[in-house]
């Protein structure tokens, strides 16, 4: 491949990677949640702590 073709391909890959930044940021925060405990507590207490936490993360890191 030519240098120009490599540059175009690299730019395409970088654009796709950059477009998924929100997903990587969300995953890091989702992983920090103890989701099973939150879901269990919500079921026992009639609260919405889990969904509130998930929605806060989605709001903090909106899609594209």
Short mmCIF file of C-alpha atoms in Angstrom, two decimals:
data_model
loop_
_atom_site.label_atom_id
_atom_site.label_comp_id
_atom_site.label_asym_id
_atom_site.label_seq_id
_atom_site.Cartn_x
_atom_site.Cartn_y
_atom_site.Cartn_z
CA UNK A 1 0.00 0.00 0.00
CA UNK A 2 1.03 3.57 -0.58
CA UNK A 3 1.69 6.09 2.20
CA UNK A 4 -1.54 7.86 1.23
CA UNK A 5 -3.57 4.64 1.52
CA UNK A 6 -2.04 3.93 4.92
CA UNK A 7 -2.83 7.46 6.09
CA UNK A 8 -6.45 7.14 4.95
CA UNK A 9 -6.87 3.78 6.68
CA UNK A 10 -5.28 5.10 9.87
CA UNK A 11 -7.60 8.11 9.82
CA UNK A 12 -10.62 5.82 9.36
CA UNK A 13 -9.58 3.62 12.27
CA UNK A 14 -8.89 6.62 14.51
CA UNK A 15 -12.29 8.12 13.70
CA UNK A 16 -14.05 4.88 14.66
CA UNK A 17 -12.00 4.65 17.86
CA UNK A 18 -12.76 8.25 18.81
CA UNK A 19 -16.48 7.71 18.20
CA UNK A 20 -16.51 5.02 20.90
CA UNK A 21 -14.92 7.16 23.64
CA UNK A 22 -18.28 7.52 25.39
CA UNK A 23 -18.64 3.72 25.54
CA UNK A 24 -15.19 3.25 27.06
CA UNK A 25 -15.88 5.96 29.65
CA UNK A 26 -19.28 4.46 30.51
CA UNK A 27 -17.82 0.98 30.89
CA UNK A 28 -15.20 2.21 33.35
CA UNK A 29 -17.91 3.73 35.54
CA UNK A 30 -20.30 0.79 35.14
CA UNK A 31 -17.51 -1.53 36.25
CA UNK A 32 -17.04 0.59 39.40
CA UNK A 33 -20.69 0.09 40.38
CA UNK A 34 -21.68 -2.91 42.45
CA UNK A 35 -24.67 -3.43 40.18
CA UNK A 36 -25.91 -6.70 41.64
CA UNK A 37 -25.98 -5.21 45.11
CA UNK A 38 -27.77 -2.10 43.86
CA UNK A 39 -30.36 -4.18 42.00
CA UNK A 40 -30.90 -6.38 45.05
CA UNK A 41 -31.23 -3.39 47.37
CA UNK A 42 -33.70 -1.75 45.00
CA UNK A 43 -35.81 -4.92 44.88
CA UNK A 44 -35.84 -5.18 48.66
CA UNK A 45 -36.36 -1.49 49.39
CA UNK A 46 -38.51 -0.38 46.46
CA UNK A 47 -35.88 2.15 45.44
CA UNK A 48 -34.38 3.10 42.06
CA UNK A 49 -30.74 3.51 43.05
CA UNK A 50 -29.41 1.23 40.30
CA UNK A 51 -31.30 2.80 37.40
CA UNK A 52 -30.55 6.27 38.76
CA UNK A 53 -26.81 5.47 38.78
CA UNK A 54 -26.94 4.04 35.25
CA UNK A 55 -28.88 7.06 33.95
CA UNK A 56 -26.39 9.44 35.60
CA UNK A 57 -23.53 7.70 33.80
CA UNK A 58 -25.40 7.84 30.48
CA UNK A 59 -26.05 11.54 31.00
CA UNK A 60 -22.40 12.18 31.90
CA UNK A 61 -21.19 10.33 28.78
CA UNK A 62 -23.84 10.75 26.06
CA UNK A 63 -23.63 8.83 22.80
CA UNK A 64 -21.74 10.56 20.03
#
